[in-house]
Coordinates of C-alpha atoms and ligand atoms in Angstrom, one line a residue:
M1 CA 0.0 0.0 0.0
T2 CA 1.3 3.5 -0.8
S3 CA 0.7 6.6 1.4
T4 CA 0.1 10.0 0.0
L5 CA 2.4 11.4 2.6
Q6 CA 5.6 9.7 1.6
K7 CA 8.9 11.5 2.5
T8 CA 12.2 11.5 0.7
L9 CA 14.9 11.1 3.3
H10 CA 18.5 12.2 3.1
H11 CA 22.0 11.8 4.6
W12 CA 23.3 14.1 7.3
V13 CA 26.8 15.5 6.6
A14 CA 28.8 18.2 8.2
G15 CA 25.7 19.6 10.1
A16 CA 23.3 19.6 7.1
R17 CA 20.8 17.5 5.2
V18 CA 22.3 16.2 2.0
E19 CA 20.1 14.6 -0.7
G20 CA 21.1 11.3 -2.2
T21 CA 22.6 11.3 -5.7
S22 CA 23.2 7.7 -6.4
G23 CA 19.8 7.1 -7.9
R24 CA 19.3 4.1 -5.7
T25 CA 16.6 4.1 -3.0
S26 CA 14.8 1.7 -0.7
E27 CA 11.3 1.9 0.8
V28 CA 10.6 2.5 4.5
T29 CA 7.3 1.1 5.7
D30 CA 5.0 1.5 8.6
P31 CA 4.8 -2.1 9.8
A32 CA 1.5 -1.7 11.6
T33 CA -0.4 -0.6 8.4
G34 CA 1.9 -1.9 5.6
E35 CA 2.1 1.6 4.1
V36 CA 5.2 2.9 2.4
T37 CA 6.0 6.1 4.3
A38 CA 9.4 7.2 2.9
H39 CA 12.1 6.6 0.3
L40 CA 15.6 6.3 1.6
P41 CA 18.6 7.2 -0.5
L42 CA 21.2 4.4 -0.6
A43 CA 24.7 5.9 -0.8
S44 CA 27.1 5.1 -3.6
A45 CA 30.8 4.5 -2.7
D46 CA 31.6 8.1 -3.8
E47 CA 28.9 9.6 -1.6
A48 CA 30.1 7.4 1.3
A49 CA 33.6 8.8 0.7
E50 CA 32.3 12.3 1.0
V51 CA 30.7 11.6 4.4
I52 CA 33.9 10.0 5.7
A53 CA 35.8 13.1 4.4
A54 CA 33.5 15.4 6.3
A55 CA 34.1 13.4 9.5
K56 CA 37.8 13.4 8.9
A57 CA 37.9 17.2 8.4
A58 CA 36.1 17.7 11.7
F59 CA 38.4 15.5 13.7
P60 CA 41.4 17.7 14.5
A61 CA 39.3 20.5 16.0
W62 CA 37.1 18.2 17.9
R63 CA 40.1 16.2 19.3
D64 CA 41.5 19.5 20.5
T65 CA 38.3 20.8 22.0
S66 CA 38.6 20.8 25.8
L67 CA 37.0 18.0 27.8
T68 CA 35.0 20.7 29.6
T69 CA 33.5 22.0 26.4
R70 CA 32.9 18.5 25.0
T71 CA 31.2 17.5 28.3
Q72 CA 29.0 20.6 28.3
I73 CA 27.7 19.7 24.8
L74 CA 27.0 16.1 26.0
F75 CA 25.0 17.5 28.9
R76 CA 23.0 19.7 26.6
F77 CA 22.3 16.8 24.3
R78 CA 21.1 14.8 27.4
E79 CA 18.7 17.6 28.4
L80 CA 17.3 18.0 24.9
L81 CA 16.8 14.2 24.5
D82 CA 15.2 14.0 27.9
A83 CA 12.7 16.7 27.0
R84 CA 11.9 15.4 23.6
A85 CA 12.1 11.6 24.1
P86 CA 8.5 11.0 23.2
E87 CA 9.1 12.4 19.6
L88 CA 11.9 9.9 19.1
A89 CA 9.8 7.1 20.5
A90 CA 7.0 7.9 18.1
L91 CA 9.4 7.9 15.1
I92 CA 10.7 4.4 16.2
T93 CA 7.2 3.0 16.5
A94 CA 6.3 4.4 13.1
E95 CA 9.1 2.5 11.3
H96 CA 9.9 -0.4 13.6
G97 CA 6.4 -1.2 14.9
K98 CA 7.3 -1.8 18.6
V99 CA 4.7 -0.4 21.0
L100 CA 5.3 3.2 22.2
S101 CA 6.1 2.3 25.8
D102 CA 8.8 -0.1 24.5
A103 CA 10.2 2.5 22.2
A104 CA 10.3 5.0 25.1
G105 CA 12.2 2.3 27.1
E106 CA 14.8 1.9 24.3
V107 CA 15.4 5.7 24.3
A108 CA 15.7 5.7 28.1
R109 CA 18.3 2.9 28.0
G110 CA 20.3 4.7 25.3
Q111 CA 20.1 7.9 27.4
E112 CA 21.9 6.1 30.2
V113 CA 24.9 5.8 28.0
V114 CA 24.8 9.5 27.3
E115 CA 24.8 10.0 31.1
F116 CA 27.7 7.7 31.5
A117 CA 29.6 9.6 28.8
C118 CA 28.9 12.9 30.6
G119 CA 31.5 11.6 33.2
M120 CA 34.2 11.2 30.5
P121 CA 36.7 13.6 32.1
H122 CA 36.9 11.2 35.1
L123 CA 37.1 8.1 32.9
L124 CA 39.9 9.6 30.7
K125 CA 42.2 10.3 33.6
G126 CA 45.5 8.7 32.9
S127 CA 48.1 7.6 35.5
A128 CA 51.3 9.2 36.6
T129 CA 54.4 8.0 38.3
E130 CA 56.9 10.4 39.8
N131 CA 60.6 9.4 39.9
A132 CA 60.1 6.0 38.2
S133 CA 63.8 6.0 37.6
T134 CA 66.0 8.7 39.2
G135 CA 64.8 12.0 37.9
V136 CA 62.5 10.3 35.4
D137 CA 58.7 10.6 35.5
V138 CA 56.1 8.6 33.5
H139 CA 52.5 9.3 32.7
S140 CA 49.9 7.7 30.5
V141 CA 47.1 9.2 28.4
R142 CA 44.4 7.9 26.2
Q143 CA 43.7 9.7 22.8
P144 CA 40.9 9.4 20.3
L145 CA 41.2 7.2 17.2
G146 CA 39.9 9.6 14.5
V147 CA 36.8 8.8 12.3
V148 CA 34.8 5.9 13.8
G149 CA 32.1 4.0 11.9
I150 CA 28.9 2.6 13.6
I151 CA 26.7 0.2 11.7
S152 CA 23.4 -0.6 13.4
P153 CA 20.5 -3.0 13.1
F154 CA 16.8 -2.4 12.6
N155 CA 15.6 -3.5 16.0
F156 CA 17.0 -0.8 18.2
P157 CA 17.3 2.3 15.9
A158 CA 18.1 4.6 18.9
M159 CA 19.6 2.5 21.7
V160 CA 22.1 0.5 19.7
P161 CA 23.8 3.6 18.1
M162 CA 23.7 5.2 21.6
W163 CA 25.7 2.3 22.9
F164 CA 28.6 3.7 20.9
F165 CA 28.3 7.3 19.8
P166 CA 28.1 9.1 23.2
V167 CA 31.4 7.4 24.2
A168 CA 33.0 7.9 20.8
I169 CA 32.1 11.6 20.8
A170 CA 33.0 12.3 24.4
T171 CA 36.4 10.7 23.9
G172 CA 37.1 13.1 20.9
N173 CA 36.3 11.0 17.9
T174 CA 34.1 11.9 14.9
V175 CA 31.4 9.6 13.9
V176 CA 29.8 8.2 10.7
L177 CA 26.6 6.3 11.6
K178 CA 25.1 3.9 9.1
P179 CA 21.7 3.0 10.4
S180 CA 19.5 0.1 9.2
E181 CA 17.8 1.0 5.9
K182 CA 14.5 -0.3 7.4
V183 CA 14.4 2.2 10.3
P184 CA 16.5 5.3 9.3
S185 CA 14.6 8.2 10.8
A186 CA 15.7 7.9 14.4
A187 CA 19.4 8.5 13.4
L188 CA 18.5 11.6 11.3
W189 CA 16.5 13.0 14.2
I190 CA 19.4 12.4 16.6
A191 CA 21.7 14.2 14.2
E192 CA 19.6 17.3 14.3
L193 CA 19.4 17.1 18.1
W194 CA 23.2 17.1 18.2
S195 CA 23.3 20.2 16.1
E196 CA 20.8 21.9 18.5
A197 CA 23.0 20.8 21.4
G198 CA 26.0 22.7 19.8
L199 CA 28.0 19.8 18.5
P200 CA 30.3 21.2 15.8
D201 CA 29.5 20.3 12.2
G202 CA 31.0 17.1 11.0
V203 CA 31.4 15.4 14.4
F204 CA 28.3 13.3 13.9
N205 CA 27.2 12.2 10.4
V206 CA 24.6 9.8 9.1
L207 CA 25.3 7.8 6.0
N208 CA 22.3 6.0 4.7
G209 CA 22.7 2.9 2.6
D210 CA 23.2 -0.8 2.2
R211 CA 26.2 -3.0 1.6
T212 CA 27.9 -0.4 -0.6
A213 CA 28.0 2.0 2.4
V214 CA 29.1 -0.7 4.8
D215 CA 32.0 -1.7 2.5
A216 CA 33.1 1.9 2.2
L217 CA 33.4 2.2 5.9
L218 CA 35.2 -1.2 6.2
T219 CA 37.8 -0.4 3.5
S220 CA 38.4 3.3 3.9
P221 CA 41.9 4.0 5.4
D222 CA 40.3 7.1 7.0
V223 CA 38.0 5.1 9.2
K224 CA 39.9 3.9 12.2
S225 CA 37.3 1.6 13.9
V226 CA 34.0 -0.1 13.2
S227 CA 31.3 -0.9 15.8
F228 CA 28.7 -3.2 14.3
V229 CA 25.5 -4.8 15.6
G230 CA 23.4 -7.1 13.5
S231 CA 23.1 -10.7 12.5
T232 CA 25.9 -13.2 12.9
P233 CA 26.8 -13.8 9.2
I234 CA 27.2 -10.0 8.6
A235 CA 29.0 -9.5 12.0
R236 CA 31.5 -12.1 10.9
Y237 CA 31.9 -10.5 7.5
V238 CA 32.3 -7.0 9.1
Y239 CA 34.9 -8.3 11.6
E240 CA 36.9 -10.1 9.0
T241 CA 36.8 -7.4 6.4
G242 CA 37.4 -4.5 8.8
T243 CA 40.3 -6.2 10.6
A244 CA 41.9 -7.2 7.2
H245 CA 41.9 -3.4 6.5
G246 CA 43.7 -2.6 9.7
K247 CA 40.8 -1.4 11.8
R248 CA 39.7 -2.0 15.3
V249 CA 36.4 -3.9 15.1
Q250 CA 33.7 -4.9 17.6
A251 CA 31.0 -6.8 15.8
L252 CA 28.0 -8.0 17.9
G253 CA 26.0 -10.7 16.3
G254 CA 22.8 -12.7 16.7
A255 CA 21.5 -14.7 19.6
K256 CA 19.5 -17.7 20.8
N257 CA 18.8 -17.0 24.5
H258 CA 17.7 -19.7 26.9
M259 CA 15.7 -19.2 30.1
V260 CA 16.0 -22.1 32.5
V261 CA 13.3 -22.7 35.1
L262 CA 14.2 -25.0 37.9
P263 CA 11.5 -27.0 39.8
D264 CA 11.8 -24.8 42.9
A265 CA 11.1 -21.5 41.0
D266 CA 8.1 -19.3 41.6
L267 CA 6.2 -20.4 38.5
D268 CA 4.0 -17.3 38.3
L269 CA 7.0 -15.1 38.3
A270 CA 8.7 -17.3 35.7
A271 CA 5.6 -17.4 33.5
D272 CA 5.2 -13.6 33.6
Q273 CA 8.8 -13.1 32.8
A274 CA 8.9 -15.7 30.0
V275 CA 6.0 -13.8 28.4
N276 CA 7.6 -10.4 28.8
A277 CA 11.0 -11.6 27.5
G278 CA 9.6 -13.9 24.7
F279 CA 7.0 -11.5 23.3
G280 CA 8.2 -8.0 24.2
S281 CA 9.0 -6.1 21.0
A282 CA 7.5 -9.1 19.1
G283 CA 10.6 -11.1 20.0
E284 CA 12.8 -8.7 17.9
R285 CA 15.4 -8.2 20.6
C286 CA 18.8 -9.8 20.7
M287 CA 18.2 -10.4 24.4
A288 CA 14.7 -11.9 23.8
V289 CA 14.1 -15.3 25.4
S290 CA 13.6 -17.8 22.6
A291 CA 14.1 -21.2 24.3
L292 CA 12.4 -21.9 27.6
V293 CA 14.1 -24.9 29.3
A294 CA 11.7 -26.4 31.8
V295 CA 13.5 -28.7 34.3
G296 CA 11.7 -31.7 35.8
A297 CA 8.1 -32.1 36.5
I298 CA 7.0 -28.4 36.3
A299 CA 6.6 -28.3 32.5
D300 CA 2.9 -28.9 32.2
T301 CA 2.0 -26.3 34.9
L302 CA 4.5 -23.8 33.5
V303 CA 3.3 -24.2 29.9
S304 CA -0.3 -23.7 30.9
K305 CA 0.5 -20.6 32.9
I306 CA 2.5 -19.1 30.0
A307 CA -0.3 -20.0 27.5
D308 CA -3.0 -18.3 29.6
R309 CA -0.9 -15.1 29.7
A310 CA 0.1 -15.3 26.0
R311 CA -3.6 -15.6 25.0
A312 CA -4.5 -12.5 27.0
L313 CA -2.0 -10.3 25.1
R314 CA -3.4 -7.7 22.6
T315 CA -1.4 -7.4 19.4
G316 CA -1.8 -4.5 17.1
D317 CA -0.7 -1.0 16.1
G318 CA 2.0 0.2 18.6
R319 CA 0.2 3.6 18.9
R320 CA -2.9 2.0 20.3
S321 CA -1.7 0.8 23.7
C322 CA -1.4 -2.8 22.6
D323 CA 1.0 -5.2 24.3
M324 CA 2.8 -6.2 21.2
G325 CA 3.3 -4.7 17.7
P326 CA 4.0 -6.1 14.3
L327 CA 7.2 -7.5 12.8
V328 CA 9.3 -5.1 10.9
T329 CA 8.7 -6.2 7.3
R330 CA 6.4 -8.4 5.3
A331 CA 9.5 -10.7 4.7
A332 CA 10.0 -11.0 8.5
Q333 CA 6.4 -11.9 9.0
E334 CA 6.6 -14.6 6.3
R335 CA 9.9 -15.9 7.7
V336 CA 8.5 -16.2 11.3
S337 CA 5.2 -17.8 10.1
G338 CA 7.4 -20.3 8.1
Y339 CA 9.3 -21.3 11.2
I340 CA 6.0 -22.0 13.1
D341 CA 4.9 -24.2 10.1
A342 CA 8.3 -26.0 10.2
G343 CA 8.1 -26.5 14.0
E344 CA 4.6 -28.0 13.7
S345 CA 5.6 -30.3 10.9
E346 CA 8.7 -31.4 12.7
G347 CA 6.6 -32.5 15.7
A348 CA 6.3 -29.5 18.1
T349 CA 3.0 -28.9 19.8
V350 CA 1.5 -25.5 18.8
V351 CA -0.1 -24.5 22.1
V352 CA -0.7 -20.8 21.2
D353 CA -0.8 -20.1 17.4
G354 CA 0.2 -16.6 16.3
R355 CA -0.4 -17.3 12.7
Q356 CA -4.1 -16.7 13.3
G357 CA -5.7 -14.0 15.3
E358 CA -7.2 -10.6 15.4
F359 CA -4.9 -7.6 15.3
D360 CA -5.9 -4.1 16.4
A361 CA -4.7 -2.2 13.3
D362 CA -5.8 -0.6 10.0
G363 CA -4.5 -1.7 6.7
S364 CA -2.4 -4.8 6.3
G365 CA 0.4 -4.8 8.8
F366 CA 3.0 -7.4 9.3
F367 CA 1.6 -9.2 12.3
V368 CA 2.3 -12.6 13.9
G369 CA 0.7 -13.0 17.3
P370 CA 2.4 -14.6 20.4
T371 CA 3.2 -18.2 19.7
L372 CA 4.0 -20.9 22.2
L373 CA 5.5 -24.2 21.0
D374 CA 5.9 -27.1 23.4
H375 CA 7.9 -30.4 23.2
V376 CA 10.5 -28.7 21.0
G377 CA 13.4 -30.9 20.1
T378 CA 17.0 -29.6 19.8
D379 CA 17.2 -30.8 16.2
M380 CA 14.1 -28.7 15.1
T381 CA 14.8 -25.5 13.1
V382 CA 12.7 -23.5 15.7
Y383 CA 15.4 -24.5 18.2
T384 CA 18.6 -24.4 16.0
D385 CA 17.9 -21.0 14.3
E386 CA 17.5 -17.5 15.5
I387 CA 13.8 -16.8 14.7
F388 CA 13.7 -13.1 15.8
G389 CA 9.9 -13.2 16.2
P390 CA 7.3 -13.8 18.9
V391 CA 7.9 -17.5 19.1
L392 CA 8.7 -19.1 22.5
S393 CA 9.9 -22.8 22.3
V394 CA 9.6 -25.0 25.4
V395 CA 12.3 -27.6 25.7
R396 CA 11.7 -30.2 28.4
V397 CA 14.7 -31.6 30.2
E398 CA 15.1 -33.8 33.3
T399 CA 18.1 -32.2 35.0
Y400 CA 19.9 -28.9 35.7
A401 CA 23.0 -30.4 34.2
R402 CA 21.2 -31.1 30.9
A403 CA 19.9 -27.5 30.8
V404 CA 23.5 -26.1 31.1
E405 CA 24.7 -28.6 28.5
L406 CA 22.2 -27.2 26.0
I407 CA 23.2 -23.6 26.6
N408 CA 26.9 -24.4 26.4
A409 CA 26.4 -26.4 23.2
N410 CA 24.7 -23.5 21.5
P411 CA 26.8 -21.6 19.0
Y412 CA 25.4 -18.3 20.4
G413 CA 26.2 -16.9 23.8
N414 CA 24.5 -13.5 24.2
G415 CA 22.2 -13.7 27.2
T416 CA 20.6 -16.3 29.4
A417 CA 18.6 -16.5 32.6
I418 CA 17.8 -18.9 35.4
F419 CA 14.7 -18.8 37.5
T420 CA 15.1 -20.5 40.9
N421 CA 14.9 -19.8 44.7
D422 CA 18.1 -21.9 45.2
G423 CA 21.0 -19.5 45.6
G424 CA 23.5 -22.4 45.3
A425 CA 22.1 -23.4 42.0
A426 CA 22.1 -19.9 40.7
R427 CA 25.7 -19.4 41.7
R428 CA 26.7 -22.6 40.0
F429 CA 24.8 -21.4 36.9
Q430 CA 26.5 -18.0 36.6
N431 CA 29.8 -19.7 36.9
E432 CA 29.2 -22.6 34.5
V433 CA 27.4 -21.1 31.5
E434 CA 29.4 -19.9 28.5
V435 CA 27.3 -16.7 27.9
G436 CA 28.2 -13.0 28.2
M437 CA 25.2 -11.7 30.1
I438 CA 23.4 -13.7 32.9
G439 CA 20.1 -13.0 34.6
I440 CA 19.2 -14.6 37.9
N441 CA 15.4 -14.2 38.2
V442 CA 15.9 -11.4 35.6
P443 CA 14.9 -12.5 32.1
V444 CA 16.5 -9.7 29.9
P445 CA 19.8 -9.0 31.7
V446 CA 20.9 -5.9 29.7
P447 CA 23.8 -4.4 31.6
M448 CA 23.8 -0.8 32.9
A449 CA 25.7 1.7 30.9
Y450 CA 28.6 1.7 33.3
Y451 CA 29.1 -2.1 32.8
S452 CA 29.7 -3.4 29.2
F453 CA 27.2 -5.1 26.9
G454 CA 28.3 -8.1 24.9
G455 CA 28.0 -11.8 24.3
W456 CA 30.3 -14.7 23.8
K457 CA 30.9 -17.2 20.9
N458 CA 28.9 -16.3 17.7
S459 CA 27.3 -13.3 19.4
L460 CA 30.5 -11.3 19.3
F461 CA 33.4 -11.0 17.0
G462 CA 36.3 -9.0 18.5
D463 CA 37.1 -8.8 22.2
T464 CA 35.6 -5.6 23.3
H465 CA 32.0 -5.2 24.5
A466 CA 29.9 -2.0 24.1
H467 CA 30.0 1.0 26.5
G468 CA 31.3 1.0 30.0
T469 CA 35.0 1.1 30.5
E470 CA 35.4 -1.3 27.6
G471 CA 33.8 1.2 25.3
V472 CA 36.1 4.0 26.5
H473 CA 39.0 1.6 25.8
F474 CA 37.7 0.8 22.4
F475 CA 37.4 4.4 21.3
T476 CA 40.9 5.5 22.5
R477 CA 44.5 4.5 22.1
G478 CA 47.0 4.5 25.0
K479 CA 50.1 6.5 25.0
V480 CA 52.9 6.5 27.7
V481 CA 55.2 9.4 28.1
T482 CA 58.6 9.1 29.8
T483 CA 60.1 12.5 30.9
R484 CA 63.4 13.6 32.3
W485 CA 64.2 17.2 33.3
L486 CA 67.4 18.5 34.9
D487 CA 68.6 14.9 35.4
P488 CA 71.6 14.7 37.7
S489 CA 72.1 11.1 36.8
H490 CA 72.7 11.8 33.1
A491 CA 76.0 10.0 32.5
G492 CA 77.0 11.1 29.0
L493 CA 77.4 8.7 26.1
N494 CA 76.2 5.1 26.8
L495 CA 74.9 3.0 23.9
G496 CA 73.6 0.2 26.1
F497 CA 69.8 -0.4 26.6
P498 CA 68.4 2.2 29.0
T499 CA 68.1 0.7 32.5
N500 CA 66.5 2.2 35.6
T501 CA 68.4 3.4 38.6
Ligands
NAD601 P1 21.4 -7.3 9.7 O1 22.7 -8.1 9.9 O2 20.6 -7.7 8.5 O3 21.8 -5.7 9.4 C1 22.6 -5.0 10.3 C2 23.3 -3.9 9.5 O4 24.1 -4.5 8.5 C3 22.4 -3.0 8.8 O5 22.8 -1.7 9.0 C4 22.4 -3.5 7.4 O6 22.2 -2.4 6.5 C5 23.8 -4.0 7.2 N1 23.8 -5.2 6.3 C6 22.9 -6.0 6.0 N2 23.3 -6.9 5.1 C7 24.5 -6.6 4.8 C8 25.5 -7.1 3.9 N3 25.3 -8.2 3.1 N4 26.7 -6.6 3.8 C9 27.0 -5.5 4.6 N5 26.1 -4.9 5.5 C10 24.9 -5.5 5.6 O7 20.6 -7.3 11.0 P2 19.1 -6.8 11.3 O8 18.2 -7.7 10.7 O9 19.1 -5.3 11.0 O10 19.1 -6.9 12.9 C11 18.7 -8.1 13.6 C12 19.9 -8.9 14.0 O11 20.7 -8.1 14.8 C13 19.5 -10.1 14.8 O12 20.3 -11.2 14.4 C14 19.9 -9.7 16.2 O13 20.1 -10.8 17.1 C15 21.0 -8.9 16.0 N6 21.2 -8.0 17.1 C16 22.3 -8.3 18.0 C17 22.5 -7.4 19.1 C18 23.6 -7.7 20.0 O14 23.8 -6.9 20.9 N7 24.3 -8.8 19.9 C19 21.7 -6.3 19.3 C20 20.6 -6.1 18.4 C21 20.4 -6.9 17.3

């Protein structure tokens, strides 16, 4: 369906809107109605080079801008975002489909990273040693890299870029953000907010596009690092290509998160949280619970409690106070329905079926309702693949040990959770599972901004997680300065290796 109010979007370069010139565009849709709402320019390699050049030109002055001034701009950005967060949430809902309260939550979690970055002067303090050798002092500093690239996925159009750019900017880098072509407007809105906050032109740029734009960032010698978030195959490609071109790369990939429920758990709490974590944002979260591992004899009761709750959810247009919105595109809707078909034909029991149902929306949106599959086997595609939709698969196991074995055998290692009242079991779990982020009676354990976000195994390529002190480390290089003034121990010519006295 085509709307009469379609916009033509743009890039954001050196503090101004720049129209696309490649002649290539993609359509942006409202997933709740199926309408095309905008056309997005997809950059050519030459256009990408111009955006990178603008960021490069802005770098020397921004690097030399005092920490005090940089921090004041970050505080202003924080205040503006706080005041206008509902506008950003509405933009996210219109292109992603998630319900407004969920979109507001994403903005709030991104805002926490801005607040973390407001403390950058403290985080950038180096160390100093007086008289390390006689008359010799040593100090260390961390300096920005230069132009940094950020490539983000569709599912968190504000929060995921905000995992990176507040830290990158506060540490003195200039940024080229390449948002997902499915949900580009949040990035453009944020760019205008930065200008309003007084960020100099060229420090934050938005390059819209597809693989051509990504490849330009990965291969340009002027881009010093790449922070990527998206699916595992592209994360691997970005990591391998970026590092082959001499860049520092952190590439966060896909996920298959397990929630283990032990027999002693509070089953009402577990059922509530399984529904929240399985169906929130229609399952389009990298920290969504996808596999529920029911241990022992509780499975029948737990499945029935989850089913009751799932059936009570209202799915529809995210602007209508529904619990759950649509999937992002028609292709995503078809892919997720296809997985449910496959699960059914491979022998899973479809307890709640999201392929049918009534959706509170106009037009023809991309809806799949909450779906609960029971008796899922570990060889079924609904278990082996990342579905990225509102499908919760229940795997029944006899023992805690088997639950941990499943998690550790999984190629992904983003998040996991255990529900139990047994502190000893929880402590064992947090120690034994090979996963980056663990929740104990917390289903979506997204770390605070001052910790770092990142998974293990195929959920992260590179060794640095996002934000927190790891983020500060990623966006800076260390330098150590050794100084001697008026040294009485200077002993004239000596070609031996310098030793300390
Ligand atoms: P995606 O991999 O399709 O796209 C991510 C980015 O890569 C987009 O900007 C896109 O334009 C670009 N891209 C897509 N195909 C490309 C190609 N062939 N070459 C170069 N660039 C390409 O991911 P998505 O569908 O937008 O997002 C969903 C995925 O992201 C899921 O797998 C989800 O688990 C993952 N994700 C992970 C995290 C995490 O923290 N680990 C967070 C959010 C999302």
